[in-house]
Each structure stands twice: as C-alpha cells, then as structure tokens.
Amino acid sequence: MANINRREAIAALSAAGLLGSCNRKQAGSHQMSNQGFHDVHSFSRPDKVRVRHVALDLTASFGDRKLSGTADLSIERRNGDTGSPLILDTRDLTIHHAESSSDGSGFQPVKWALGSRDAILGSALTIHLPENAKVVRIVYEASPRASGLQWLEPSQTADKKQPYLYSQNESIHARSWIPIQDSPGVRVTYNAHIHSPESLTALMSADHKGSEQGVHRFSMELPIPPYLIALAIGGIRFSPTGPRTGVYAEPSILKKAAWEFSDMEKLVEAVEKLYGPYRWGRYDLLILPPSFPFGGMENPRLTFATPTVIAGDKSLVGLVSHELAHSWSGNLVTNATWSDFWLNEGFATYIEGRIQEAVYGREQALMEQVLARRQLDHDLETFDKRDQILHIDLEGRDPDDGTTDVPYVKGALFLRQIEQTFGRDRFDAYLKRYFDHFAFQSITTSTMLDYMLHQLFDKQPDLAARIPVHEWVSEPGLPASAPRTVSDRLEAVERAARDWAAGKTKASALPSKNWSTQEWLEFLQVLPSPLATPQMKELDGQFHLTRSGNDEILDQWLKMTVAANYRPAYPQLKSFLMTVGRMKMIKPLYAELMKTPEGAQFARDVFAKARPGYHPIAQTAVDKIVKPA
Ligand code: BES
Ligand code: ZN
C-alpha cells in the first residue's frame, strides 16, 4: 500500500513536470540542481556565460536622484561555450559604455545592444565578447525612477534632516540599478565602493570594510542571488543588541528600536539550535523610513524592516524571526525561479513559527498562526485557482504578483503536516541536513521534493502515505488533512468579541487589559463588518483605537472605520496613508475606500497627495486600485 502510494506520488509529480529525468537519476545529489531549469523572468543565459562576481563603483547623487558608475562583472563560459554573448537584464538603465578585459586590466571597448523594453522584464543588454574575456565593465546610470530604488526627501524620514536612499531588489528589481543576470538561479559574490555625501551613512547587505571621505567599501564573499544585493544611505546610527546583532535606525527612533528588538541575539541562537550555525557573520536590522513598501526584506547580514513593527511591547518581533529564518531558507538555499518562491517563503514562515515558539512560547506562536490562517482562508476564497498553487505558473506575469499568502501560509502548513506526521525530531534533523546539503545553491521545487522523497519519505513509507504531496504542491485550495491550529487565548477573545457584538457586555467590561497585538487583531477581525456607528463610537471611546500607536492595530481599525464610514477617524486615516507606504497595510485600505463613491473620492484625493512619497512599486500597486473617476 505504502509503496503504491509512493509510486503514485512520483508519477503525479512527474506528470506535473516536477520531477525531471535528470533529477530522478541524480536523486539525493546536488550536481544538477542549479542547472536544468529555465527562469522565464530573466533574459540571461547563465547556462552559456555565467557572472560569478560583481564589483560596483557607484555614486549616489541626491540632488538629481542619480545612481551612476560602473559594474565590473567577472564571467565564466560554461559547457564548452566559446562565442555566446553575455546577456544581462536591465530596466530603465542608461548604458554609456561597455568594455572587456582578459585579466581585469587593459580594457577594450566591446559591442553592445540594448533590446526593446518589455513591461515586466525590462530590456536585455547583449554584450559581444572576445572568447578570452574574463571581466566586462559597464559604465551606466540608473533612472531617478528606478523600480528598485526609493529616493526620499528629508521630510519623508523620521528625523526630517537628511535625504535617504534605499534599494528593494526582490523580485526582479536589481536590474533597475545594476546590469546583471537578474535570476535567483544565478549566484554572485560582490564588492562595492559607494560614494555618497560625507554626512550620511551607507550600508549594504555585505561586510562593511571601511569608509574614507564619503567612500564606503563593502564585500560579500558568499555567493548570493542578485535580489539580495542591497544598499541604504541616510542619516543612520547603530545600537548593538548583542555580540553579533544590532539595530540601525535614524537617531530619533534608535533607542526605541533597540529596545523592541533587544532579543535578536536570542533569536539567532534559537535557529542555530534547530538548523545549524548562522553562516553570515553579523545579523543586523535596519529600520527604514515609513514608506518602505514591505514588512521586511531578508537582505543578508542586514534585514530591512518597516518601522510599523515597533509596537512598544515586542509583539511584532515575529517579522524579524521571519527575515532571520531566510538566512537558512532563501539566502542559503534559494528558490531557483520565482515559481519556486514558496521554497523561500513557506520554509521561512514555518521556521518563523519555530523561532517564535522557542523564544516567546507556544501560545504566542499559535496566535500568530491562527491569524495567518484566517488571512490564507480569505485569499483562498477570493483568488483565482491558478494563484492558489504552491508551484505557481508565472509565465507572462510579474513575479511580484506571486507574493500572496499562498506561498507563505499554505507552504508553512505543508511543512507543519510533515513535521506532525514524522515527528519533530526526525523533521528537524531532516531540515538541518537539507540546509547543509543545498547550502549556497539555488534549487527548484522538484529538486526539493526529490530530496525529501529519498531522505525522509522513503525511510518511513507508511507515514509518507499520509501526506498528499501532489495536492499540496500542484493543486489549488488546501488538502482536507491540512493541520488546524487552535489558540486558547484567541478563542477566549473571540467569545468576548461575540458577546460584545451581541450587546451582552459593554466595551468597558471587556477583559482587554493585557491583550497583546494578536489578541486585539483577533478581537477586531471577528467582529461583524460593518459595525454600526454607535458601536464604533463605543470601542473608540473606550480604547482610543483611532489614536493607537500600534500600526498593526491601527491599520485593522482603519479598515473597519472605512467599512463603517466612521468619519471621526478620517483625519487619522489620511495621515496614515500619507506616511505609511507598507503595501500590506495601505492596499486594503484603498480597496475598501473604493467600494463607495464618497470613499473613492477620498481615496483619489489622498492618493494624489501621497503618491509621490510612495515607493515606485507601491505607486504602481495602488495605481491598479485607485482608478480615476
Ligand atoms: N522576502 C519577503 C519580502 C518580499 C517578497 C519582497 C517578494 C518582494 C517580493 C520577506 O521575507 C517577507 O516575506 N516579508 C513580509 C513579512 C513577513 C513577516 C511575512 C512582508 O513584507 O510583509
Ligand atoms: Zn519572507
């Protein structure tokens, strides 16, 4: 029975194109793992000519929002290739010049051509090279509107004193400021010289080698995919939280941030205990200005994070646990293509839960999982079937479209089922081996599954038979056997919410004194929507939600104020939309506003003012929601 089931699983995976013949033969070996796949989101041909190292020399000019300079790419011809051109990804770059060298000096001009601009992929830069070329130098500049950069006026920062620049490369925005093989299947080491105004601090996802007179030197000696190259420049200071961890932020929020994340050293130790040593040296956190379009970004050695997670009570540290988890899943073992994105995010979300449990206790982890599951269920009710599949087909689409709760929460549930089926000890040991085995490689879903079949499922086929792998990976929705998480604390909150909504208790009698962020979110989310104005008033009067200093709670409350057309909150709603650029928070607010004519007018007015302050990615995302009348 178990054997039949295994054969069926393999047949099903092969049918879905998830087990290539090379993978079958190479079972358990990683030699083929970074070949034999094609990335539809890159023009490059790393199977012919592959970039191994990137040396940047860039100047950030804040007056005209220009990042310009040179990229020296060290290349290697592959599979006996002799004459193929080097094809790079670019988006809105101005290329001034290209030259090559066979030894890193003595550069000679080479012929290059920039292809037509694809709306999603940008333009291919094709460089014709002599056979013995080893280094290619490109002299270029990025557009002031580069999709992967945000230039901020001092007024958009916490301290309002200095301008700020930061990058956000994932998924395919590295190409908007570096001409590169912008595929997660390509790994490069890099170093950089960054020239910036002397009063500013420059940081990268790399080892900081030193700064002299406005020139900052960086080096990343471990091979990483281009989406992990990162840069930030601004009035930034540092506060240590432990021997190898610390927080960077603007001076006015540094103390608060350092307190909020004072457990960082413990977080790192917790993952190390599970999956082996942290391999990147330091782990620091950079708190960005509020327009940062994401919650966090796992740039190696230096996670980028939104200030909206500074809640004052450490209740949103889960975000740091998540980004830290990527130091294993994502940065060490990387999705080879964006269809395999769930390998990065599903694993990171699973590990995030394990870290939270280890450091803050099981109940905290469970509460976070219950809230995440509600989000997923909502997605599954509203999304196209094709977007509910872990191994998603993104051909012809922007990979940023794949960043839904499906790869995160469904992916984590899949792993949690395996953990519960095989037991923690076995699964922990298995994952540790997985990270060691594929360390510093980019792998596909099929390579991961192949390894799992051989290293885990084959050892206990009776247990493996309980896991509907094909359904998890290649079908929409959730398997009926998906694990369910229950949180006693949230269930108590839910009962209280229902009693209050039914008029059985007054807001003043709610047992909310020690509610954490998660309990507040649960309370607000399970209430009927929209609430009647007197109920909105009662809650606001009792708990001052419109003035909440916790952005996660405020965001949830503001969504409810729009649904209920609760006008007293609108000034706060406006100022929130004017300062916060985190897409997860602002997109639902705009979407809710667009449901009524008056709301839509309000949305258009506010967006017209807020838009210039949003990140280019957020501008485009909100453009799709807030349409002109
Ligand atoms: N890697 C992602 C952020 C990302 C994904 C940026 C795809 C661009 C494209 C990061 O690890 C992440 O998942 N951030 C989450 C927070 C996390 C706690 C779920 C976010 O930004 O909301
Ligand atoms: Zn993530």
XYZ file of C-alpha atoms and ligand atoms in Angstrom:
652
model
C 0.000 0.000 0.000
C 2.623 2.482 1.077
C 4.774 1.595 -1.885
C 1.959 2.026 -4.323
C 1.309 5.386 -2.765
C 4.910 6.401 -3.233
C 4.907 5.338 -6.842
C 1.717 7.281 -7.315
C 3.301 10.314 -5.735
C 6.273 10.113 -8.069
C 4.027 9.572 -11.081
C 1.893 12.527 -10.082
C 4.916 14.754 -9.616
C 6.374 13.692 -12.954
C 3.048 14.352 -14.632
C 3.083 17.839 -13.162
C 6.566 18.318 -14.585
C 8.000 18.418 -11.102
C 10.465 15.570 -11.412
C 12.757 15.986 -14.380
C 14.638 12.908 -15.560
C 17.955 14.405 -14.505
C 16.612 14.867 -11.025
C 15.442 11.281 -10.846
C 18.862 9.998 -11.786
C 20.637 12.445 -9.574
C 18.469 11.613 -6.615
C 19.996 12.988 -3.477
C 22.887 14.558 -5.323
C 23.055 18.256 -5.958
C 25.188 18.360 -9.074
C 22.292 19.078 -11.384
C 20.390 21.237 -9.002
C 21.421 24.559 -10.395
C 21.057 23.574 -13.999
C 18.234 22.145 -15.989
C 15.761 24.886 -15.155
C 14.764 27.939 -17.039
C 13.891 31.262 -15.462
C 11.175 32.964 -17.532
C 11.857 36.240 -15.717
C 15.381 36.747 -16.973
C 16.803 37.361 -20.441
C 20.145 35.969 -19.341
C 21.609 32.627 -20.408
C 23.712 31.547 -17.430
C 23.948 28.085 -18.991
C 26.282 29.648 -21.588
C 28.024 32.557 -19.900
C 27.700 32.998 -16.156
C 28.516 36.004 -13.984
C 30.399 34.951 -10.819
C 31.373 38.238 -9.214
C 30.129 41.819 -9.372
C 32.319 44.792 -8.471
C 30.357 48.025 -8.197
C 31.652 51.578 -8.074
C 28.608 53.799 -7.679
C 27.955 57.413 -6.793
C 24.675 58.458 -5.198
C 23.801 61.975 -6.201
C 20.813 63.131 -4.156
C 20.232 66.433 -5.967
C 19.282 64.780 -9.253
C 18.435 61.320 -7.833
C 21.120 59.649 -9.848
C 22.942 56.451 -9.036
C 25.737 56.081 -11.571
C 29.101 54.458 -12.094
C 30.495 51.128 -13.183
C 29.754 47.445 -12.746
C 32.643 45.039 -13.400
C 31.283 41.554 -13.980
C 33.609 38.549 -13.766
C 32.333 35.907 -16.131
C 32.799 32.250 -16.831
C 31.957 30.423 -20.045
C 30.014 27.229 -19.433
C 29.620 23.861 -21.060
C 32.370 24.494 -23.608
C 30.762 27.698 -24.826
C 33.056 29.867 -26.931
C 31.122 32.514 -28.763
C 27.893 33.286 -26.919
C 27.296 36.897 -25.999
C 26.766 37.886 -22.371
C 23.104 38.740 -21.917
C 22.181 40.880 -18.931
C 18.909 42.119 -17.514
C 18.349 45.852 -17.260
C 15.359 48.103 -16.645
C 15.468 51.799 -17.474
C 19.272 51.913 -17.255
C 21.234 54.321 -19.428
C 24.257 52.450 -20.730
C 27.160 54.754 -21.547
C 29.831 52.298 -22.491
C 30.956 48.657 -22.252
C 34.434 47.161 -22.381
C 36.090 43.882 -21.562
C 39.381 42.545 -20.327
C 41.011 39.134 -20.253
C 42.844 39.848 -16.978
C 40.974 42.614 -15.148
C 43.170 45.386 -16.575
C 43.690 46.573 -20.148
C 40.033 47.062 -21.042
C 38.958 47.180 -24.696
C 35.635 48.571 -25.943
C 33.108 45.911 -26.931
C 29.931 45.951 -28.983
C 26.674 46.016 -27.087
C 22.988 46.460 -27.825
C 20.005 47.243 -25.645
C 16.830 45.373 -26.624
C 13.315 46.764 -26.648
C 11.633 47.297 -23.300
C 9.321 44.598 -22.006
C 6.823 45.958 -19.471
C 7.621 43.215 -16.968
C 11.181 42.175 -17.752
C 12.853 45.401 -18.883
C 15.471 45.312 -21.646
C 18.089 42.704 -22.483
C 21.613 44.094 -22.708
C 23.552 41.931 -25.144
C 27.327 42.252 -25.000
C 29.521 40.638 -27.642
C 32.777 39.456 -26.157
C 36.121 38.143 -27.271
C 36.441 34.462 -26.415
C 39.015 35.084 -23.700
C 37.121 37.898 -21.950
C 37.134 37.479 -18.165
C 35.795 40.803 -16.929
C 33.157 43.018 -18.509
C 32.904 46.646 -17.414
C 29.662 48.543 -17.929
C 29.509 52.279 -17.409
C 25.913 53.275 -16.699
C 23.384 55.178 -14.683
C 20.057 54.244 -13.115
C 16.880 56.208 -13.748
C 15.709 58.578 -10.980
C 12.515 56.470 -11.120
C 14.286 53.089 -10.949
C 11.771 50.496 -9.764
C 14.224 49.100 -7.233
C 15.223 52.375 -5.573
C 13.456 54.934 -3.475
C 14.929 58.392 -3.064
C 13.460 60.263 -0.109
C 13.350 63.926 0.770
C 14.352 64.723 4.370
C 10.649 65.376 5.104
C 9.885 61.703 4.422
C 12.275 60.400 7.052
C 11.814 60.005 10.805
C 14.240 62.812 11.654
C 13.406 65.064 8.689
C 17.016 66.227 8.475
C 18.783 64.203 5.797
C 17.764 62.663 2.485
C 17.617 58.881 2.199
C 18.100 56.274 -0.498
C 17.373 52.569 -0.267
C 17.034 49.630 -2.621
C 14.473 46.809 -2.723
C 15.514 44.200 -5.286
C 13.181 41.274 -4.767
C 11.709 40.027 -7.007
C 13.234 41.432 -10.230
C 14.271 44.994 -9.423
C 18.040 44.515 -9.109
C 18.134 45.105 -12.874
C 16.825 48.643 -12.380
C 20.099 49.702 -10.740
C 22.620 47.024 -11.704
C 23.080 45.461 -15.157
C 23.121 41.834 -14.060
C 21.873 38.290 -14.683
C 18.856 39.001 -12.541
C 17.765 35.460 -11.830
C 17.652 33.794 -8.398
C 19.267 30.784 -10.086
C 22.474 32.802 -10.546
C 24.676 33.386 -7.506
C 27.361 36.034 -7.283
C 29.798 37.370 -4.764
C 30.096 41.152 -4.781
C 32.032 44.113 -3.600
C 31.269 47.794 -3.845
C 32.617 51.282 -3.499
C 29.760 53.646 -2.729
C 30.352 57.391 -2.990
C 27.862 59.461 -1.028
C 27.669 62.772 0.882
C 30.019 62.654 3.852
C 27.325 63.367 6.437
C 25.444 60.178 5.508
C 25.946 56.541 6.453
C 25.981 53.908 3.700
C 25.067 50.282 4.367
C 24.902 47.191 2.191
C 23.979 43.514 2.545
C 27.692 42.823 2.944
C 30.661 43.203 5.230
C 31.443 46.907 5.764
C 35.166 47.166 5.100
C 35.563 50.829 5.965
C 34.776 54.410 4.958
C 37.043 57.260 3.952
C 35.856 60.714 2.871
C 32.446 59.649 1.690
C 33.606 56.425 0.053
C 32.266 53.283 1.676
C 33.743 49.872 0.913
C 31.756 46.628 1.125
C 32.358 42.990 0.373
C 30.080 39.937 0.254
C 32.229 36.868 -0.087
C 29.442 34.287 -0.039
C 27.578 33.654 -3.303
C 24.080 35.152 -3.238
C 21.344 35.709 -5.818
C 21.166 39.297 -7.186
C 17.852 40.004 -5.439
C 19.810 40.030 -2.170
C 22.194 42.833 -3.125
C 21.034 45.836 -1.129
C 22.002 49.415 -0.414
C 20.785 52.090 2.008
C 22.147 55.597 2.526
C 20.863 58.079 5.077
C 21.251 59.684 8.478
C 21.583 56.300 10.147
C 23.078 55.316 13.526
C 23.795 51.970 15.185
C 22.982 50.416 18.529
C 24.243 46.911 19.405
C 21.855 44.310 20.820
C 24.480 41.592 21.299
C 27.921 40.469 20.122
C 26.840 39.797 16.555
C 23.488 41.608 16.343
C 22.360 45.210 16.367
C 19.896 47.784 15.083
C 20.462 50.595 12.601
C 17.930 53.422 12.568
C 17.607 57.171 12.423
C 18.707 58.757 15.731
C 15.206 59.754 16.884
C 13.929 56.150 16.847
C 17.136 54.276 17.591
C 16.564 53.781 21.310
C 13.011 52.549 20.895
C 14.034 50.226 18.064
C 16.969 48.790 20.005
C 14.658 48.020 22.924
C 11.985 46.462 20.704
C 14.497 44.113 19.110
C 16.719 43.504 22.107
C 16.053 39.743 21.793
C 17.781 39.458 18.419
C 20.744 37.545 19.768
C 18.337 35.007 21.300
C 16.506 34.645 18.012
C 19.725 33.783 16.197
C 20.656 31.264 18.882
C 17.208 29.667 18.637
C 17.517 28.974 14.895
C 21.092 27.790 15.237
C 19.931 25.205 17.754
C 17.476 23.871 15.197
C 19.261 24.061 11.855
C 22.953 24.621 12.477
C 25.289 27.619 12.525
C 24.365 31.056 11.240
C 26.740 31.387 8.311
C 26.664 35.095 7.504
C 28.721 36.593 10.340
C 26.673 39.504 11.685
C 22.891 39.789 11.803
C 21.765 43.403 11.950
C 18.422 45.087 11.412
C 17.877 48.353 9.548
C 14.695 50.257 10.368
C 13.699 52.158 7.245
C 11.551 55.247 6.856
C 7.774 54.509 6.925
C 7.395 54.449 3.136
C 9.265 51.113 2.950
C 6.779 49.073 0.889
C 7.209 45.753 2.727
C 7.215 44.498 6.265
C 10.711 43.189 5.952
C 13.334 42.116 3.458
C 15.914 39.469 4.281
C 18.996 41.188 2.849
C 21.951 39.097 4.051
C 23.650 40.363 7.225
C 21.215 43.275 7.255
C 17.453 42.757 7.314
C 15.496 45.788 6.107
C 12.315 46.453 8.096
C 9.348 48.786 8.261
C 9.074 50.989 11.377
C 5.447 49.801 11.687
C 6.694 46.781 13.660
C 7.889 48.932 16.547
C 4.877 48.295 18.766
C 6.477 49.120 22.106
C 5.922 45.623 23.529
C 7.927 43.268 21.245
C 4.662 41.797 19.952
C 5.663 42.130 16.291
C 9.159 40.659 16.557
C 7.807 37.744 14.505
C 8.751 39.769 11.473
C 12.413 39.674 12.493
C 12.126 35.946 13.177
C 10.775 35.553 9.660
C 13.547 37.546 7.984
C 16.166 35.822 10.116
C 14.719 32.450 9.046
C 15.618 33.399 5.483
C 19.287 33.193 6.479
C 18.654 29.447 6.062
C 15.658 29.257 3.754
C 16.088 31.718 0.915
C 19.556 33.118 1.370
C 21.412 29.842 1.950
C 19.055 27.589 -0.055
C 17.372 29.748 -2.664
C 14.372 29.380 -4.960
C 15.828 28.790 -8.433
C 12.926 30.547 -10.167
C 10.024 32.661 -8.912
C 7.690 29.685 -9.443
C 9.603 28.108 -6.563
C 9.081 31.168 -4.332
C 7.216 29.033 -1.781
C 10.529 27.274 -1.052
C 11.810 30.599 0.274
C 8.672 31.830 1.973
C 6.855 28.674 3.067
C 10.000 27.387 4.765
C 10.744 30.815 6.283
C 7.196 31.059 7.613
C 7.436 27.576 9.118
C 10.805 28.417 10.727
C 9.490 31.783 11.914
C 6.883 29.837 13.911
C 9.558 27.641 15.414
C 11.665 30.643 16.452
C 8.697 32.442 17.967
C 7.772 29.313 19.880
C 11.325 28.855 21.174
C 11.784 32.462 22.273
C 8.268 33.702 23.139
C 6.430 30.471 23.911
C 3.967 28.183 22.206
C 0.891 30.318 22.769
C 2.472 33.317 21.010
C 3.378 31.145 18.013
C -0.115 29.647 17.892
C -1.809 33.039 17.969
C 0.306 34.208 15.037
C -0.538 31.031 13.120
C -4.266 31.373 13.688
C -4.235 34.952 12.390
C -2.162 33.926 9.373
C -4.568 31.067 8.629
C -7.536 33.453 8.594
C -5.691 35.565 6.012
C -4.986 32.471 3.912
C -8.601 31.285 4.056
C -9.645 34.717 2.859
C -7.185 34.524 -0.046
C -8.393 31.058 -0.983
C -11.986 32.277 -1.079
C -11.195 35.188 -3.360
C -8.253 34.158 -5.558
C -8.173 32.536 -8.965
C -7.437 28.823 -8.728
C -4.116 29.263 -10.531
C -2.919 31.600 -7.750
C -3.678 29.028 -5.053
C -0.982 26.639 -6.243
C 2.330 26.465 -4.388
C 4.358 25.691 -7.513
C 2.803 28.600 -9.357
C 2.987 29.266 -13.084
C 4.131 32.874 -13.514
C 4.896 32.855 -17.213
C 3.995 36.231 -18.704
C 3.300 37.681 -15.272
C 5.176 39.907 -12.870
C 6.690 37.662 -10.175
C 5.657 40.247 -7.588
C 2.102 39.020 -8.335
C 3.036 35.713 -6.716
C 3.571 37.302 -3.292
C 0.274 36.260 -1.704
C -0.391 34.339 1.497
C -0.393 31.110 -0.516
C 3.390 30.538 -0.738
C 3.779 31.710 2.879
C 0.967 30.166 4.831
C -0.011 27.218 2.649
C 3.688 26.425 2.267
C 4.191 26.504 6.035
C 1.121 24.311 6.600
C 2.557 21.712 4.220
C 5.762 21.602 6.252
C 3.836 21.538 9.510
C 1.922 18.493 8.320
C 5.194 16.740 7.512
C 6.562 17.737 10.922
C 3.479 16.415 12.699
C 3.478 13.209 10.677
C 7.149 12.309 11.053
C 7.631 13.914 14.444
C 9.684 16.948 15.332
C 12.953 15.171 15.975
C 13.030 13.477 12.600
C 11.825 16.505 10.706
C 14.239 18.876 12.466
C 17.155 16.569 11.693
C 15.949 16.261 8.107
C 15.692 20.040 7.608
C 19.138 20.570 9.081
C 20.556 18.099 6.546
C 18.573 19.756 3.762
C 20.127 23.144 4.519
C 23.621 21.657 4.696
C 23.155 19.670 1.513
C 21.897 22.560 -0.615
C 23.846 25.353 1.110
C 24.664 28.219 -1.285
C 22.643 26.654 -4.080
C 19.507 27.667 -5.914
C 17.064 24.798 -6.253
C 13.710 24.071 -7.831
C 10.615 22.578 -6.235
C 11.347 19.284 -7.948
C 14.861 19.127 -6.512
C 13.497 19.788 -3.041
C 10.770 17.136 -3.406
C 13.192 14.645 -4.842
C 15.494 15.076 -1.871
C 12.585 14.769 0.516
C 11.337 11.568 -1.091
C 14.750 9.976 -0.736
C 15.869 11.387 2.567
C 12.624 11.323 4.504
C 9.634 9.691 2.812
C 11.413 6.534 1.659
C 12.596 5.849 5.208
C 9.023 5.579 6.524
C 6.672 4.981 3.603
C 3.737 4.274 5.907
C 3.976 7.821 7.277
C 4.693 9.334 3.861
C 1.472 7.795 2.573
C -0.478 10.209 4.771
C 0.882 13.289 3.019
C -0.846 14.273 -0.239
C 2.276 15.838 -1.758
C 0.881 16.388 -5.209
C -2.221 18.066 -3.856
C -0.139 20.349 -1.651
C 2.252 21.385 -4.387
C 0.262 21.380 -7.590
C -3.396 21.834 -6.771
C -5.440 24.821 -5.630
C -7.015 25.067 -2.189
C -5.902 23.091 0.845
C -5.884 19.313 1.350
C -8.600 18.171 3.745
C -5.858 16.866 6.025
C -4.164 20.284 6.379
C -3.281 20.885 10.041
C -5.571 23.132 12.056
C -4.167 25.442 14.689
C -6.155 26.392 17.746
C -5.206 29.100 20.229
C -6.960 29.084 23.572
C -6.172 32.732 24.130
C -7.650 33.756 20.791
C -10.709 31.584 21.360
C -11.338 33.421 24.614
C -11.008 36.724 22.770
C -13.413 35.531 20.110
C -16.036 34.711 22.738
C -15.607 38.135 24.290
C -15.969 39.773 20.883
C -19.153 37.880 20.119
C -20.656 38.795 23.485
C -19.861 42.442 22.977
C -21.173 42.470 19.399
C -24.395 40.831 20.605
C -24.809 43.552 23.206
C -24.262 41.163 26.126
C -21.350 43.159 27.545
C -20.101 46.713 27.465
C -16.738 47.637 25.980
C -15.670 48.781 29.438
C -16.217 45.221 30.702
C -14.061 43.537 28.054
C -11.097 41.604 29.555
C -8.693 43.526 27.336
C -6.285 44.898 29.909
C -3.398 42.608 28.977
C -4.293 41.869 25.387
C -1.348 41.578 23.051
C -1.356 42.854 19.469
C -2.507 39.422 18.298
C -5.449 39.389 20.715
C -6.506 42.854 19.620
C -6.304 41.827 15.971
C -8.398 38.755 16.701
C -10.970 40.841 18.553
C -11.346 43.339 15.725
C -11.258 40.730 12.947
C -14.033 38.529 14.293
C -16.462 41.419 14.819
C -19.220 41.758 12.219
C -18.450 44.222 9.444
C -19.524 46.946 9.128
C -20.220 47.828 12.734
C -22.952 50.380 13.460
C -21.731 53.892 14.279
C -22.688 53.691 17.992
C -20.615 50.516 18.295
C -17.654 52.146 16.551
C -18.005 55.080 18.952
C -18.183 52.826 21.971
C -14.978 50.998 21.013
C -13.142 54.162 20.094
C -14.310 55.944 23.240
C -13.162 53.079 25.429
C -9.905 52.105 23.694
C -8.874 55.173 21.660
C -8.236 52.965 18.660
C -8.085 55.885 16.235
C -5.085 57.083 18.212
C -3.439 53.673 18.587
C 0.334 53.855 18.481
C 0.430 50.266 17.231
C 0.302 50.433 13.426
C -0.894 46.855 13.053
C -3.920 47.522 15.280
C -4.426 50.972 13.772
C -4.431 49.523 10.257
C -7.049 46.919 11.220
C -9.167 49.573 12.920
C -8.901 51.972 9.975
C -10.176 49.273 7.608
C -13.191 48.956 9.904
C -13.698 52.713 10.022
C -13.906 52.786 6.220
C -16.344 49.872 6.105
C -18.470 51.604 8.756
C -17.996 55.089 7.269
C -16.900 56.229 10.723
C -15.895 59.811 9.889
C -14.125 60.800 13.145
C -11.250 58.510 12.095
C -10.787 60.001 8.635
C -8.169 62.624 9.519
C -6.111 59.834 11.056
C -6.795 57.632 8.032
C -5.492 60.370 5.787
C -2.335 60.925 7.786
C -1.708 57.156 7.929
C -1.979 56.897 4.137
C 0.258 59.956 3.783
C 3.107 58.475 5.814
C 2.970 54.674 5.752
C 3.913 53.019 2.461
C 3.760 49.374 3.565
C 1.664 47.773 0.835
C 0.142 45.097 3.043
C -1.434 47.935 5.062
C -2.336 50.566 2.503
C -3.641 48.439 -0.376
C -6.586 47.003 1.608
C -7.413 50.497 2.913
C -7.582 51.945 -0.587
C -9.528 48.914 -1.812
C -12.072 49.337 0.985
C -12.382 53.055 0.223
C -13.012 52.375 -3.477
C -16.180 50.457 -2.652
C -18.314 53.604 -2.285
C -18.451 56.808 -4.378
C -17.558 59.091 -1.418
C -14.828 56.695 -0.319
C -13.420 56.603 -3.833
C -13.300 60.394 -3.943
C -11.480 60.472 -0.610
C -9.077 57.793 -1.876
C -8.323 59.733 -5.057
C -7.700 62.979 -3.165
C -5.415 61.376 -0.606
C -3.577 59.209 -3.138
C -2.887 62.226 -5.362
C -1.023 63.793 -2.421
C 0.520 60.613 -1.045
C 1.662 59.033 -4.299
C 4.934 60.970 -4.783
C 6.023 59.770 -1.338
C 5.365 56.092 -2.048
C 7.951 53.651 -3.333
C 7.714 53.097 -7.127
C 6.412 49.539 -6.523
C 3.719 50.818 -4.161
C 2.795 53.608 -6.582
C 2.149 51.046 -9.326
C 0.284 48.725 -6.961
C -2.053 51.471 -5.734
C -2.498 52.794 -9.305
C -4.232 49.484 -10.001
C -6.656 50.045 -7.103
C -7.395 53.778 -7.156
C -8.684 54.424 -10.666
C -9.643 57.904 -11.889
C -13.379 58.711 -11.786
N 11.130 38.256 1.034
C 9.970 38.843 1.579
C 9.638 40.181 1.003
C 9.377 40.201 -0.496
C 8.870 39.118 -1.171
C 9.652 41.349 -1.191
C 8.669 39.181 -2.546
C 9.438 41.414 -2.550
C 8.944 40.319 -3.234
C 10.065 38.973 3.099
O 10.775 37.951 3.701
C 8.675 38.912 3.644
O 8.063 37.902 3.477
N 8.192 39.970 4.273
C 6.856 40.024 4.834
C 6.882 39.920 6.314
C 6.819 38.539 6.867
C 6.741 38.588 8.379
C 5.705 37.701 6.302
C 6.264 41.368 4.497
O 6.973 42.216 3.972
O 5.089 41.581 4.797
Zn 9.849 36.121 3.647
